[in-house]
PDB file of C-alpha atoms in Angstrom:
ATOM      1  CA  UNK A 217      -1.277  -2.163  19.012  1.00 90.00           C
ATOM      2  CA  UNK A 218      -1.459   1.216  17.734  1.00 95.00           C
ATOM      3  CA  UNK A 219      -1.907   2.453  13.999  1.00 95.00           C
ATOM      4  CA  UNK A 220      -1.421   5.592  11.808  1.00 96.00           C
ATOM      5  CA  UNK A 221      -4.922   4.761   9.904  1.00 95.00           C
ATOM      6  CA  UNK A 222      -4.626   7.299   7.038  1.00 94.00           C
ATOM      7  CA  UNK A 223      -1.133   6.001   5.905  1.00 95.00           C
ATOM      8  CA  UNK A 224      -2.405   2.947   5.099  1.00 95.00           C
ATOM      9  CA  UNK A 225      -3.659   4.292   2.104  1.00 94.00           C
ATOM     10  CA  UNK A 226      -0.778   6.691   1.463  1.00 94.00           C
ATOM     11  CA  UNK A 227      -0.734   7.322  -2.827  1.00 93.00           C
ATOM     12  CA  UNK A 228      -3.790   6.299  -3.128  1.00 94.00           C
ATOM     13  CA  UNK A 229      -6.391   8.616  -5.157  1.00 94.00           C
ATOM     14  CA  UNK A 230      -8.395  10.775  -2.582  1.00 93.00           C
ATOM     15  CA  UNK A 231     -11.511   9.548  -3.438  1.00 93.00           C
ATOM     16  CA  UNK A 232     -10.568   5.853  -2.679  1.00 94.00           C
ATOM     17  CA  UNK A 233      -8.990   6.739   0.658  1.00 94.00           C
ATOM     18  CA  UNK A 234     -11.619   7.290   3.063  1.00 94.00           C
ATOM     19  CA  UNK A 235     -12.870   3.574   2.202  1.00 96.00           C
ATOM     20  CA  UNK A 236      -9.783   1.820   2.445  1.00 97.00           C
ATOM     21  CA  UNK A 237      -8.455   3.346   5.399  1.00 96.00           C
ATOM     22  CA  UNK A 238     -12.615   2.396   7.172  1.00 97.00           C
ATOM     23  CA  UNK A 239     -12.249  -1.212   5.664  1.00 98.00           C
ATOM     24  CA  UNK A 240      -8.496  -1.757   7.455  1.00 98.00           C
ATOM     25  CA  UNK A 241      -9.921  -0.245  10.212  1.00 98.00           C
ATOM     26  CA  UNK A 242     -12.549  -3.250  10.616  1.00 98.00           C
ATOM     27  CA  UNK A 243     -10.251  -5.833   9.438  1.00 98.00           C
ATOM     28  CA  UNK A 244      -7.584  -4.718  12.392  1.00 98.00           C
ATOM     29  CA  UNK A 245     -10.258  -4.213  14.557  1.00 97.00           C
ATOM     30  CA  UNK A 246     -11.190  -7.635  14.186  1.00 97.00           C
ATOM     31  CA  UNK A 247      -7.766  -8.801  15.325  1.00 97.00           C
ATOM     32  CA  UNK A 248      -7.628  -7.045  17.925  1.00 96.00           C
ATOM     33  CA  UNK A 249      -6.562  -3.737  17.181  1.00 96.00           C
ATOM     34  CA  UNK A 250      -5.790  -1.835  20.742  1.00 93.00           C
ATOM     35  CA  UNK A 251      -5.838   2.016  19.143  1.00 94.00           C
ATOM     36  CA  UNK A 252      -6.171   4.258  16.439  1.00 95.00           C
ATOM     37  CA  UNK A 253      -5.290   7.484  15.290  1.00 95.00           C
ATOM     38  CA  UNK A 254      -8.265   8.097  13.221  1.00 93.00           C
ATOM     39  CA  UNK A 255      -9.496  11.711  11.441  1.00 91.00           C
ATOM     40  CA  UNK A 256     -12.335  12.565  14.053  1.00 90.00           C
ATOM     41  CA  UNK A 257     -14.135  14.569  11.234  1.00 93.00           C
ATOM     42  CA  UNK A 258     -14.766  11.333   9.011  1.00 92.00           C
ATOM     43  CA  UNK A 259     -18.073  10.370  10.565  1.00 94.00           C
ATOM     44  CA  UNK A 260     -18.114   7.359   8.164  1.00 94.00           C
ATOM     45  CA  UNK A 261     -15.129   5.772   9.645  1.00 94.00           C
ATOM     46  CA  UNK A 262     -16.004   7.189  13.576  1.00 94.00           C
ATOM     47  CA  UNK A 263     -19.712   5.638  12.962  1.00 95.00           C
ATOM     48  CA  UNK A 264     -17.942   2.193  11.714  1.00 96.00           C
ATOM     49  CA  UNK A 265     -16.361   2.126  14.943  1.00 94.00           C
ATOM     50  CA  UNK A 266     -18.775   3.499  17.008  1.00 94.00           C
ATOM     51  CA  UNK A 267     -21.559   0.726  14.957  1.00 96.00           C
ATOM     52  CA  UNK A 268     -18.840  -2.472  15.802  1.00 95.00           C
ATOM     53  CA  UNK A 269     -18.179  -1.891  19.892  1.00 93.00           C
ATOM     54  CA  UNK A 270     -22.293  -1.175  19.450  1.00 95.00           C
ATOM     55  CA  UNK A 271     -21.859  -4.750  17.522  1.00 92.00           C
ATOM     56  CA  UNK A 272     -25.886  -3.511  16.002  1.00 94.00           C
ATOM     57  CA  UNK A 273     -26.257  -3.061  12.615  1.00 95.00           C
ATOM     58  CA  UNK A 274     -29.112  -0.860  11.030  1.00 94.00           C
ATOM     59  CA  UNK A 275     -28.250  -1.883   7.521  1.00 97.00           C
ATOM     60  CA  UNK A 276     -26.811  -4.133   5.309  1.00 97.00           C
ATOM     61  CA  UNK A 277     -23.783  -2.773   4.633  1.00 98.00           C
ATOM     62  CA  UNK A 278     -23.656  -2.428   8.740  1.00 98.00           C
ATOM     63  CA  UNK A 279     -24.125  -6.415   8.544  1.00 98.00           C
ATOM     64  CA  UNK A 280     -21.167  -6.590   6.048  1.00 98.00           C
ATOM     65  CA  UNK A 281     -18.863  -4.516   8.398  1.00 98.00           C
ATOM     66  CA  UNK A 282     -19.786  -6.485  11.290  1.00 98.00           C
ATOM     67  CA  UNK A 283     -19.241  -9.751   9.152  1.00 98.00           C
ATOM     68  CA  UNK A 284     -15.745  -8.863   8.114  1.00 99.00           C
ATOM     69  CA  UNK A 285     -15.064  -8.034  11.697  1.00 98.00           C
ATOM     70  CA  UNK A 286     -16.283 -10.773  12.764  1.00 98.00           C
ATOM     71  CA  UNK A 287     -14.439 -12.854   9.952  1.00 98.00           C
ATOM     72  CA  UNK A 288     -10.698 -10.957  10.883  1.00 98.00           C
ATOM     73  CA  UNK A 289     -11.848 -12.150  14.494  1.00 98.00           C
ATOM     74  CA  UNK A 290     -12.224 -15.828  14.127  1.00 98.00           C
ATOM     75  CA  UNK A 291      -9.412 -15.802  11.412  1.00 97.00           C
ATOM     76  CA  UNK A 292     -12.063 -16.892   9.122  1.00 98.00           C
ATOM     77  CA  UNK A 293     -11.990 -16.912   5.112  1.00 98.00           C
ATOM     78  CA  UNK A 294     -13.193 -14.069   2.795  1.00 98.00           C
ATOM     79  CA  UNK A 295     -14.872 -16.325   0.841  1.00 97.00           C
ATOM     80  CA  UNK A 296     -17.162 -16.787   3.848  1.00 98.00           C
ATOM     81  CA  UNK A 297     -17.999 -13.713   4.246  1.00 98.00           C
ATOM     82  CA  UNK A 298     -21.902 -12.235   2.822  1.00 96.00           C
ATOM     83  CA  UNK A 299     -22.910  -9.814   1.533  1.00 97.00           C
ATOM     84  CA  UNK A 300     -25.146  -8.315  -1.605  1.00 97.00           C
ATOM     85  CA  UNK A 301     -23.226  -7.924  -4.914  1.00 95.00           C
ATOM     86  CA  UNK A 302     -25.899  -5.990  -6.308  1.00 97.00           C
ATOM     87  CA  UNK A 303     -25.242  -3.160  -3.759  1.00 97.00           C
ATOM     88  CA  UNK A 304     -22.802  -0.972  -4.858  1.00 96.00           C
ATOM     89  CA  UNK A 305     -21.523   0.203  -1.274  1.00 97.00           C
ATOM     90  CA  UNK A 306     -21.524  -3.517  -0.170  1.00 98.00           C
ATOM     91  CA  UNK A 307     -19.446  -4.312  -3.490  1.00 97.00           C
ATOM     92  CA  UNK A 308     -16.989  -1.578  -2.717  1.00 97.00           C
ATOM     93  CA  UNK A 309     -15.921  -2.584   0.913  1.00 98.00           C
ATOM     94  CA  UNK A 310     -16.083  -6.104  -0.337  1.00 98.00           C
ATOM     95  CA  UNK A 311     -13.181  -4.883  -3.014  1.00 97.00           C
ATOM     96  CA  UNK A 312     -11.661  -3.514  -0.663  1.00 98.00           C
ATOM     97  CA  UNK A 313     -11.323  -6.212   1.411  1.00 98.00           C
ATOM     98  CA  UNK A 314     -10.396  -8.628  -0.948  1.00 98.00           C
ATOM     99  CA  UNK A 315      -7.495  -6.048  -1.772  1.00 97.00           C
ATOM    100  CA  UNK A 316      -6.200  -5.657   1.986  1.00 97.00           C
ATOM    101  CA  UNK A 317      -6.112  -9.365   2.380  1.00 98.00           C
ATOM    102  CA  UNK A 318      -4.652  -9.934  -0.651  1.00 96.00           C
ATOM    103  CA  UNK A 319      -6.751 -11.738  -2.556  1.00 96.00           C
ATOM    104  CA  UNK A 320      -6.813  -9.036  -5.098  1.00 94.00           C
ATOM    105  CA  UNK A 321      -4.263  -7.208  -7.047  1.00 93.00           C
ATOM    106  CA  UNK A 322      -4.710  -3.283  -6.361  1.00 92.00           C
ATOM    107  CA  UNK A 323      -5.063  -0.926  -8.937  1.00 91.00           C
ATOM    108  CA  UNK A 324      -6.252   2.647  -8.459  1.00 88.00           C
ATOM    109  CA  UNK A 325      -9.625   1.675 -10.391  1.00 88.00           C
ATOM    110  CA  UNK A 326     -10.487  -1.431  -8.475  1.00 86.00           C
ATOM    111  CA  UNK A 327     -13.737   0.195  -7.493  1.00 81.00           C
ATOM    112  CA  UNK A 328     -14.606   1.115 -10.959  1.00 63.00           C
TER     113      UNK A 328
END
C-alpha cells in the first residue's frame, strides 16, 4: 500500500496539518502501511518514522507514537492506549487520533 500523506489533511488549516498528516502516518504504519510519499523537509514526521522502524523512544510523546503504532498493529482500542493528558503535545496527537479513528467529530479547533 502506497499513500499521498499530505492529502489526508487536504482543507485543513496549515497549522493543524503537519500533525495530522504525522499521526495517520503512525496509525497506517501500524497496519501495515508498505510506502509513503512523505515531505522529506518535515523532520517531525521523517523522525516519527525514522523513531518507529528504530521502535526506541527518547520521550514520552515517543512512547505515545510507538503506543498508537503499536495499538493500529494489534487492532487494539484507543481507549487503551496511554499517555499524559497534562502534556500538551501528548494531548494533541491523542486528538488527533481520536479524530482519524473516528471517535471524535473534527472541527478545525479540535486542538484548541
Amino acid at each position: 500500500t502506497l499513500i499521498g500523506l499530505s492529502n489526508v489533511s487536504h482543507g485543513a488549516p496549515a497549522q493543524n496539518r503537519a500533525l495530522i498528516n504525522r499521526v495517520f502516518l503512525v496509525l497506517a504504519m501500524g497496519a501495515g502501511l508498505d510506502a509513503v510519499i512523505v515531505d522529506s523537509f518535515d523532520s517531525d514526521t521523517v523522525g516519527v518514522c525514522n523513531m518507529l522502524k528504530a521502535q526506541k523512544a527518547l520521550s514520552g510523546l515517543d512512547d505515545l507514537y510507538i503506543n498508537l503504532y503499536n495499538m493500529a498493529n494489534s487492532l487494539g482500542e484507543l481507549e487503551d492506549v496511554k499517555y499524559d493528558s497534562g502534556d500538551k503535545e501528548q494531548s494533541a496527537v491523542y486528538k488527533t487520533a481520536q479524530i482519524l479513528l473516528n471517535k471524535e467529530i473534527y472541527s478545525h479547533s479540535y486542538i484548541g
